[in-house]
Amino acid sequence: MLTVLDEHTRECHVLRADRALKSTDVIALVGQAVEQHGAPEFIRSDNGSEFIAHELQAWLARERIKTIYIEPASPWQNGFVESFHGRFRDECLNREQLWTLTEARVVIEDFRIDYHTRRPHSRLGYRSPVNYAAQLTADPTPVGLRSPSVGSASSATHIQPITNSQTNTRGRPKT
């Protein structure tokens, strides 16, 4: 599972289920998000092999996106994404029986759209991430992200894969 979230607007740009994700998959998915929403100043992720691969590092350098890595076994350094994953497990994965990858992708994309467009967030004044971003600016570039030609944003995008080995059945980190 690959999750791409905007720290500031709480928008969920990518929530992708796959059997395995390689650095080329991450580049393609993050590249689509960057193309659609603009490039963040930095990306916060764990130290998974798909995130430390030379290919991804070279792509991030070309896009002028800095990286911040979370220390191993330190989920508190990425609290927003951990909280999202807990809600995702409770509100989607624990309620569904997914038999195929295609079915999982459809159900997960429905959850992403609902989270992104309709679900109110207390940190956003009980507005959805899309409504919050739209109210912050009339500019077509989402708030917190920079256009590829501008280098002075103060936002981060979280990218994090989740696996069953990292969490228990309630979506909490294993202790």
PDB file of C-alpha atoms in Angstrom, residues 6 8-11 13 37 116-117 124 127-144:
ATOM      1  CA  ASP A   6      -0.384  16.511   2.164  1.00  0.00           C
ATOM      2  CA  HIS A   8      -1.095  20.996   5.459  1.00  0.00           C
ATOM      3  CA  THR A   9      -4.347  20.418   3.583  1.00  0.00           C
ATOM      4  CA  ARG A  10      -4.746  16.752   4.660  1.00  0.00           C
ATOM      5  CA  GLU A  11      -5.459  15.858   1.029  1.00  0.00           C
ATOM      6  CA  HIS A  13      -3.282  12.324  -3.291  1.00  0.00           C
ATOM      7  CA  HIS A  37      -0.927  19.078  -7.561  1.00  0.00           C
ATOM      8  CA  HIS A 116     -10.509  13.581   0.385  1.00  0.00           C
ATOM      9  CA  THR A 117     -13.777  15.236  -0.610  1.00  0.00           C
ATOM     10  CA  LEU A 124      -9.477  21.861   9.159  1.00  0.00           C
ATOM     11  CA  ARG A 127     -14.154  20.907   6.410  1.00  0.00           C
ATOM     12  CA  SER A 128     -13.023  18.304   3.907  1.00  0.00           C
ATOM     13  CA  PRO A 129      -9.444  18.591   2.649  1.00  0.00           C
ATOM     14  CA  VAL A 130     -10.656  19.664  -0.800  1.00  0.00           C
ATOM     15  CA  ASN A 131     -12.917  22.372   0.645  1.00  0.00           C
ATOM     16  CA  TYR A 132     -10.185  23.569   2.985  1.00  0.00           C
ATOM     17  CA  ALA A 133      -7.641  23.879   0.169  1.00  0.00           C
ATOM     18  CA  ALA A 134     -10.171  25.646  -2.060  1.00  0.00           C
ATOM     19  CA  GLN A 135     -11.013  28.187   0.667  1.00  0.00           C
ATOM     20  CA  LEU A 136      -7.362  29.012   1.304  1.00  0.00           C
ATOM     21  CA  THR A 137      -6.670  30.181  -2.207  1.00  0.00           C
ATOM     22  CA  ALA A 138      -8.333  30.999  -5.479  1.00  0.00           C
ATOM     23  CA  ASP A 139      -5.084  30.044  -7.222  1.00  0.00           C
ATOM     24  CA  PRO A 140      -5.337  26.710  -9.069  1.00  0.00           C
ATOM     25  CA  THR A 141      -2.171  25.471  -7.310  1.00  0.00           C
ATOM     26  CA  PRO A 142      -3.235  23.693  -4.080  1.00  0.00           C
ATOM     27  CA  VAL A 143      -2.155  25.402  -0.878  1.00  0.00           C
ATOM     28  CA  GLY A 144       1.053  24.070   0.614  1.00  0.00           C
TER      29      GLY A 144
END
